[in-house]
CSV table of C-alpha atoms (C1' of nucleotides) in Angstrom, one decimal:
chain,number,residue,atom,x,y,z
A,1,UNK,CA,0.0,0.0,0.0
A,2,UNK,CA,1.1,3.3,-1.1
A,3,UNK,CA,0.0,7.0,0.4
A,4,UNK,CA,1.2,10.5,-0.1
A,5,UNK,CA,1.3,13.7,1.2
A,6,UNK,CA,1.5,16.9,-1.1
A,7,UNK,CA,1.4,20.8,-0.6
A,8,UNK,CA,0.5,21.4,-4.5
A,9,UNK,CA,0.0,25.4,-3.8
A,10,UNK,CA,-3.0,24.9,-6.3
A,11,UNK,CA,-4.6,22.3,-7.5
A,12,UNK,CA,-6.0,24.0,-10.9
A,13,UNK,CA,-2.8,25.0,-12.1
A,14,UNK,CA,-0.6,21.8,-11.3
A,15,UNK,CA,-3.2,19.1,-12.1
A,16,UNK,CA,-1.7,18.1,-15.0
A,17,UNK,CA,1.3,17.7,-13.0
A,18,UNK,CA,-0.3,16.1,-10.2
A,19,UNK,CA,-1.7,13.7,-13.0
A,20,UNK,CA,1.7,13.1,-14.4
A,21,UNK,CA,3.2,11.9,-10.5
A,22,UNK,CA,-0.3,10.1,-9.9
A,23,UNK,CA,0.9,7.9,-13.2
A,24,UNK,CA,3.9,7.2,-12.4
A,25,UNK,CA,4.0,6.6,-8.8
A,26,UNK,CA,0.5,4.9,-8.6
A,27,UNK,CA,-0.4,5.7,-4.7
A,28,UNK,CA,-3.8,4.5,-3.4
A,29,UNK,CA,-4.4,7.7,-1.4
A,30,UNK,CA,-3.0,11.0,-2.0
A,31,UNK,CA,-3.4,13.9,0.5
A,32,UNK,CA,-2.9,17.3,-1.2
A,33,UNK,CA,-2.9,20.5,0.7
A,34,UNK,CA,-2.9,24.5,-0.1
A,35,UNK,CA,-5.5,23.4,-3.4
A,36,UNK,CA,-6.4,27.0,-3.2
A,37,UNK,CA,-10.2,26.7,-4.6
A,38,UNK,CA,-13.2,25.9,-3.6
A,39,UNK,CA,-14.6,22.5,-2.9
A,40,UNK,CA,-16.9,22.8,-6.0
A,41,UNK,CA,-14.5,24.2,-8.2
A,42,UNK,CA,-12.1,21.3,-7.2
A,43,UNK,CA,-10.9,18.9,-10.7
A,44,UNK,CA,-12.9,15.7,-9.6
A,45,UNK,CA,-13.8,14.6,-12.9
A,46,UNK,CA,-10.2,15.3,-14.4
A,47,UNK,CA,-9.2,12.9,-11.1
A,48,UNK,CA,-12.1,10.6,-11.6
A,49,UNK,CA,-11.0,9.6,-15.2
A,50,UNK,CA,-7.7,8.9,-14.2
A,51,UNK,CA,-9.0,6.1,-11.3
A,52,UNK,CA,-9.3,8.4,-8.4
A,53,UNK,CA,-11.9,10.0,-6.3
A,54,UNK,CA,-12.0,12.6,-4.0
A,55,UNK,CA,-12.4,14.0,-0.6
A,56,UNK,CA,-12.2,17.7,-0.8
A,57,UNK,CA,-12.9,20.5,1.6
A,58,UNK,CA,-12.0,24.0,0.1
A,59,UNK,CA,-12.4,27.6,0.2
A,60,UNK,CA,-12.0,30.4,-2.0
A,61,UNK,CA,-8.3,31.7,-2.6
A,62,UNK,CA,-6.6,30.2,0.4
A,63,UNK,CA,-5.8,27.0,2.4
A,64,UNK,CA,-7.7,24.0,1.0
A,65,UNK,CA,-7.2,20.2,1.5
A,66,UNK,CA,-8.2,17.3,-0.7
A,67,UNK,CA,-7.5,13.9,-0.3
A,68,UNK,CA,-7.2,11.2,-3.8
A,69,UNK,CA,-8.2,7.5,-3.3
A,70,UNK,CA,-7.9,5.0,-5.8
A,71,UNK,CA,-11.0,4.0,-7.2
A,72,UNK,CA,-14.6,5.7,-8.2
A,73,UNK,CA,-16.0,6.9,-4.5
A,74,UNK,CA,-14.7,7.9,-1.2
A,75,UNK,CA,-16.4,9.0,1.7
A,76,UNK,CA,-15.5,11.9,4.5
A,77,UNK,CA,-16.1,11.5,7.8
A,78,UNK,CA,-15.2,14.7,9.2
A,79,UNK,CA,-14.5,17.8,7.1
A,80,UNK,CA,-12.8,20.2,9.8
A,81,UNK,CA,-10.9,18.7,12.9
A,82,UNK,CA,-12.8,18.3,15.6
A,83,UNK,CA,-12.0,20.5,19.0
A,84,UNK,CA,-10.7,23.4,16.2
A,85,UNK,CA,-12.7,26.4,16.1
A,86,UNK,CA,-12.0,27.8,13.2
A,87,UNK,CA,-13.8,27.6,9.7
A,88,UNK,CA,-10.1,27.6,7.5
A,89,UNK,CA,-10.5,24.7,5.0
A,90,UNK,CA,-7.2,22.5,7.0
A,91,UNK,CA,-8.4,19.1,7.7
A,92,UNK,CA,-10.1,16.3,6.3
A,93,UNK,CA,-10.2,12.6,7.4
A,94,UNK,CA,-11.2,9.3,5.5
A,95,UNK,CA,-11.2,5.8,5.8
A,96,UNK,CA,-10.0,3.4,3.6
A,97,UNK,CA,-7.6,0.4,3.2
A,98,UNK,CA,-8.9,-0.4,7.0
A,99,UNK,CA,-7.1,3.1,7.9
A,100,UNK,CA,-8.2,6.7,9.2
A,101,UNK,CA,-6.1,9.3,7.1
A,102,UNK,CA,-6.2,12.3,8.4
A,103,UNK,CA,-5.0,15.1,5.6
A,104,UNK,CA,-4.2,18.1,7.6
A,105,UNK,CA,-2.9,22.1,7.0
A,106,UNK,CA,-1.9,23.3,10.3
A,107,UNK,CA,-1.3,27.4,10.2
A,108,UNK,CA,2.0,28.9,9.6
A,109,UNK,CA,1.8,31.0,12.6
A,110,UNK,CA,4.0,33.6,11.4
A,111,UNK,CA,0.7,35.9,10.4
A,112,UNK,CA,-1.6,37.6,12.7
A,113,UNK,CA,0.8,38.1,15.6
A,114,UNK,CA,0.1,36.3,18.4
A,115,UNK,CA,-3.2,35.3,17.7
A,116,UNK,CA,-2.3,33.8,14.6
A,117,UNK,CA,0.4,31.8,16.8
A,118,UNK,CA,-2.0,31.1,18.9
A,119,UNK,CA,-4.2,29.0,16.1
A,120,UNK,CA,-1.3,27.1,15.2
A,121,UNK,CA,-1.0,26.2,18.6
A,122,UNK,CA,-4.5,25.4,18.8
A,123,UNK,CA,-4.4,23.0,16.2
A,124,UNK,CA,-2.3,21.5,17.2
A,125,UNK,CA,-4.0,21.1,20.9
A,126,UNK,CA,-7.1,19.5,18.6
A,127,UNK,CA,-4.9,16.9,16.4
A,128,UNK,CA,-3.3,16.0,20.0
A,129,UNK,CA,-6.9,15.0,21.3
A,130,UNK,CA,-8.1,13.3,18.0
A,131,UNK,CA,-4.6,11.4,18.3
A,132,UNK,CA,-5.4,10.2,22.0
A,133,UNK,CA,-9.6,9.6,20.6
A,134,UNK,CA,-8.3,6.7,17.9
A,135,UNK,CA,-5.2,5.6,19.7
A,136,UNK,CA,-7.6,4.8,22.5
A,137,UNK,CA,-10.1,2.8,20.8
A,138,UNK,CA,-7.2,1.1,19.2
A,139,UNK,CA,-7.9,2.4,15.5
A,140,UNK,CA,-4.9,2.8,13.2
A,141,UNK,CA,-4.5,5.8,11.8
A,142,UNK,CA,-2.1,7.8,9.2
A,143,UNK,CA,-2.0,11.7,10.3
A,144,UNK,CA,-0.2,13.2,7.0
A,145,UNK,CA,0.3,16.8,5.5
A,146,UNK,CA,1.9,20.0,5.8
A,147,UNK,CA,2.5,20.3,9.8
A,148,UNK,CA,4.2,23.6,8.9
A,149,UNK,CA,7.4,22.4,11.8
A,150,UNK,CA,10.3,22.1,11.1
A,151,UNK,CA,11.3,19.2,13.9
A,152,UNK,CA,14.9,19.5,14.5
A,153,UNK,CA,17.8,21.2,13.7
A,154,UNK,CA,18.7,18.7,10.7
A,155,UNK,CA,15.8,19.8,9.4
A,156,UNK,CA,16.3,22.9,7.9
A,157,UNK,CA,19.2,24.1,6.2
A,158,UNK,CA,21.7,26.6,7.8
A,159,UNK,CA,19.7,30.3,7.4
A,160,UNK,CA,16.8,29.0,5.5
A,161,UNK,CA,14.9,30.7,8.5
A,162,UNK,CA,14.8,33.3,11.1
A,163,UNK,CA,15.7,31.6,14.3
A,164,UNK,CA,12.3,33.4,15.7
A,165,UNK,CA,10.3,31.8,12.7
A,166,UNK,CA,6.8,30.3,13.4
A,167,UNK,CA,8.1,27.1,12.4
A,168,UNK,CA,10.6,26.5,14.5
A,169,UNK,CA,9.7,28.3,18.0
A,170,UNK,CA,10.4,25.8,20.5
A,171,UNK,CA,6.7,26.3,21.4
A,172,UNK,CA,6.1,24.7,18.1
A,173,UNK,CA,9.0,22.0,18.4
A,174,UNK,CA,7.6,20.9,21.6
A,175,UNK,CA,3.9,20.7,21.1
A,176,UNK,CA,5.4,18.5,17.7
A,177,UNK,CA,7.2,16.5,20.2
A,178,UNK,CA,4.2,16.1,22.6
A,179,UNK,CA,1.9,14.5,19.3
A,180,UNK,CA,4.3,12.1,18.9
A,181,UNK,CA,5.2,10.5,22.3
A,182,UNK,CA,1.7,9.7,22.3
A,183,UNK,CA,3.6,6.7,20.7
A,184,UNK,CA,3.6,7.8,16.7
A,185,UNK,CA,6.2,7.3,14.6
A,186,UNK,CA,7.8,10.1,11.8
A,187,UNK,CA,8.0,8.2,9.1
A,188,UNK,CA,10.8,9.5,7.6
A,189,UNK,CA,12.9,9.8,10.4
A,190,UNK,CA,11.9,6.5,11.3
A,191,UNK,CA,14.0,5.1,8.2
A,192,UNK,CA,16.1,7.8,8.0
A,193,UNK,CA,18.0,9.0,11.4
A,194,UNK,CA,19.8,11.5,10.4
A,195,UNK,CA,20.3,12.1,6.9
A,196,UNK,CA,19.8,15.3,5.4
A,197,UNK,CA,16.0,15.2,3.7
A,198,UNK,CA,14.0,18.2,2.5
A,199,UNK,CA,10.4,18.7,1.6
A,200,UNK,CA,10.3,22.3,0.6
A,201,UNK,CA,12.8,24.8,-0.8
A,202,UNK,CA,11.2,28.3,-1.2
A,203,UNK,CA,10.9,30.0,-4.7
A,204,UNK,CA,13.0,33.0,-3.5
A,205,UNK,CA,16.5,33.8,-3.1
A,206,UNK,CA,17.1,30.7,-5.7
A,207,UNK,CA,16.6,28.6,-2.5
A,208,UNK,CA,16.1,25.6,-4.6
A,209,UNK,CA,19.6,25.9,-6.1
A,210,UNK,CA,21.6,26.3,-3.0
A,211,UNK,CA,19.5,23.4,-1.7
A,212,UNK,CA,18.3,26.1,1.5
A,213,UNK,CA,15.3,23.7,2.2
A,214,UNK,CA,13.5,22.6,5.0
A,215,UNK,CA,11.4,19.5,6.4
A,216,UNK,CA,8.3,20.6,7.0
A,217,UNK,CA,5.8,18.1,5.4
A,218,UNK,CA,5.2,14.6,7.3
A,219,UNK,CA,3.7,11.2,7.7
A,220,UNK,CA,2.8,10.2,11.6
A,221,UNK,CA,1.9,6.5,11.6
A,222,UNK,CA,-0.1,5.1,14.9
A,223,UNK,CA,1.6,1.9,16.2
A,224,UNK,CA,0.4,-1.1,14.0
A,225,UNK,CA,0.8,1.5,11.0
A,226,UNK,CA,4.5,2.4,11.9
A,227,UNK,CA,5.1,-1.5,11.9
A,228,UNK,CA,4.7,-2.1,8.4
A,229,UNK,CA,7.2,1.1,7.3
A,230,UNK,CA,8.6,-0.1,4.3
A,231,UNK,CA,10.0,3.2,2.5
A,232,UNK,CA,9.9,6.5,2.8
A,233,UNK,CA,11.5,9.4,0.6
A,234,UNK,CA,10.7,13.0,-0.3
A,235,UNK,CA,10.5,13.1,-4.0
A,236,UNK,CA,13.2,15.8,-4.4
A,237,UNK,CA,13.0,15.6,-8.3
A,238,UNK,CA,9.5,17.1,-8.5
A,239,UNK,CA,10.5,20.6,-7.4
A,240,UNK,CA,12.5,20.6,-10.8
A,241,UNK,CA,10.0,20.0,-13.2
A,242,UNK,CA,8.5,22.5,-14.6
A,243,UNK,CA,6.5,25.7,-13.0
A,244,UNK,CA,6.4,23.6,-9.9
A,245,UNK,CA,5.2,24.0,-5.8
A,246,UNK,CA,7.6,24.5,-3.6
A,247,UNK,CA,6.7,21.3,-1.9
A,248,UNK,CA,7.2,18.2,-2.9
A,249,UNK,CA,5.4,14.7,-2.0
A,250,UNK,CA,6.5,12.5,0.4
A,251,UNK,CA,6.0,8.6,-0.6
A,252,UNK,CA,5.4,6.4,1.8
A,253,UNK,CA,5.1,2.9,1.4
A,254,UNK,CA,3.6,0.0,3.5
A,255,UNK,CA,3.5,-3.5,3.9
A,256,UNK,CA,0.2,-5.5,3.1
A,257,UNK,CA,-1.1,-6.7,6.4
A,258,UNK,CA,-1.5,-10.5,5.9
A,259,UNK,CA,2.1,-10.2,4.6
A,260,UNK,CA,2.9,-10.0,8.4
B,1,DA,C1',20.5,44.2,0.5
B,2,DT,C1',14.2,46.5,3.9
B,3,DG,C1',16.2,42.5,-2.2
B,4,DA,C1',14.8,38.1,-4.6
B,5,DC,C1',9.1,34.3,-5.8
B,6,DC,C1',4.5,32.6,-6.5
B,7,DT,C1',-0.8,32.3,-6.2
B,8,DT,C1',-5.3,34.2,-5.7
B,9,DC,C1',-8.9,37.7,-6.7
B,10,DC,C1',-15.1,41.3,-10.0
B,11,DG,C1',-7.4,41.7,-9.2
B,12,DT,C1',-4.5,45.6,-12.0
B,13,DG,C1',-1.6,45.8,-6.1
B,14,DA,C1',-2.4,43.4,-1.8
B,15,DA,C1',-2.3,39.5,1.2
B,16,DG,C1',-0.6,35.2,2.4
B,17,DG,C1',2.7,32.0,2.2
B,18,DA,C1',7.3,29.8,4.9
DNA sequence: ATGACCTTCCGTGAAGGA
């Protein structure tokens, strides 16, 4: 079983190249992020005839999640995170493959002061609680997307932020920290220690050249989930292709479960 | 170097991004 997260900063204008990854890489779920429209304006037919349906919750202009699964229907059971009070289009959770995927945006939390910290913060108080909910009635459960955290030091490239940045305030780091010693697992880092792995290189300053990128984009993997890791890599080679976002997916691969 | 880039919108610059 394949899944992927993706910050695709716009779904209209990158669909072809969405299409193009979707091809080649043939996940059964796909959990984009920042499609910047509106959940009726959302491509579903141009997804549809290329063997996936959708699970979108959108706004005008900003923010925006939608989440691809293989086949012709998919169903949403919540379309905002529960405990959040906030109406920004961030989170959407399905079911499929026997698994809860929860496709989230959490807030930058370098806009509207402190308040807009604040949001961030309370997101991530709200993904916390529906973490404890499904680790407590023993459901397995994939929490995927654009975290906007950078965890660690090795995760973002000498000056490629402030040191007071949003996304890595210790604040941030630590309520990070708190979602996963609730017993997830990074994916990544789960396979990959300590090597030095990007998910987004900023469009300015020629960031992408000087590889100045950060790890900001992750898969968190409940118990069961985290025992059938098989792979994991950010698929650098997309932010080189043409007009492209400034994230890239990360793949993540599974084992079946009867193949123990 | 207060720089740079990209997307959206009844837009023609501003806001948000990270």
């Amino acid at each position: 079983m394949k899944f992927a997260t993706w910050n695709v900063n716009s779904v209209r204008l990158r669909q072809n190249l969405i299409a193009d990854w979707l091809e080649r890489h043939d996940p059964d779920v796909l959990m984009m992020q920042e499609i910047k429209c509106e959940t009726a304006a959302f491509p579903a037919d141009f997804f549809i005839e290329r063997g996936y349906a959708s699970a979108v919750v959108g706004q005008k202009s900003y923010n925006g999640v939608a989440t691809l699964v293989k086949g012709d229907r998919t169903e949403i059971v919540t379309d905002h995170l529960p405990g959040f009070d906030n109406p920004a289009a961030r989170y959407v959770e399905i079911r499929t493959q026997g698994l809860v995927f929860g496709n989230l945006y959490l807030p930058n939390g370098n806009s509207g002061g402190e308040e807009g910290y604040a949001t961030k913060l309370a997101f991530f108080e709200a993904l916390t609680a529906r973490a404890e909910h499904y680790l407590r009635e023993e459901t397995d459960f994939i929490f995927a997307g654009d975290y906007n955290v950078c965890p660690a030091a090795g995760d973002c490239a000498p000056g490629a932020l402030a040191p007071d940045d949003a996304l890595v305030r210790p604040q941030t780091r630590a309520a990070f920290r708190r979602l996963i010693w609730l017993g997830l697992t990074d994916a990544l880092r789960a396979l990959h220690p300590t090597e030095t792995l990007y998910t987004f290189w900023d469009y300015q300053a020629g960031a992408w050249q000087r590889n100045s990128g950060i790890r900001i984009d992750h898969a968190l993997l409940s118990p069961r989930v985290a025992e059938r890791l098989v792979s994991v890599f950010p698929d650098k080679d997309e932010r080189a292709m043409e007009r492209p976002s400034d994230h890239v997916p990360l793949l993540v691969t599974l084992r079946d479960k009867t193949e123990g």
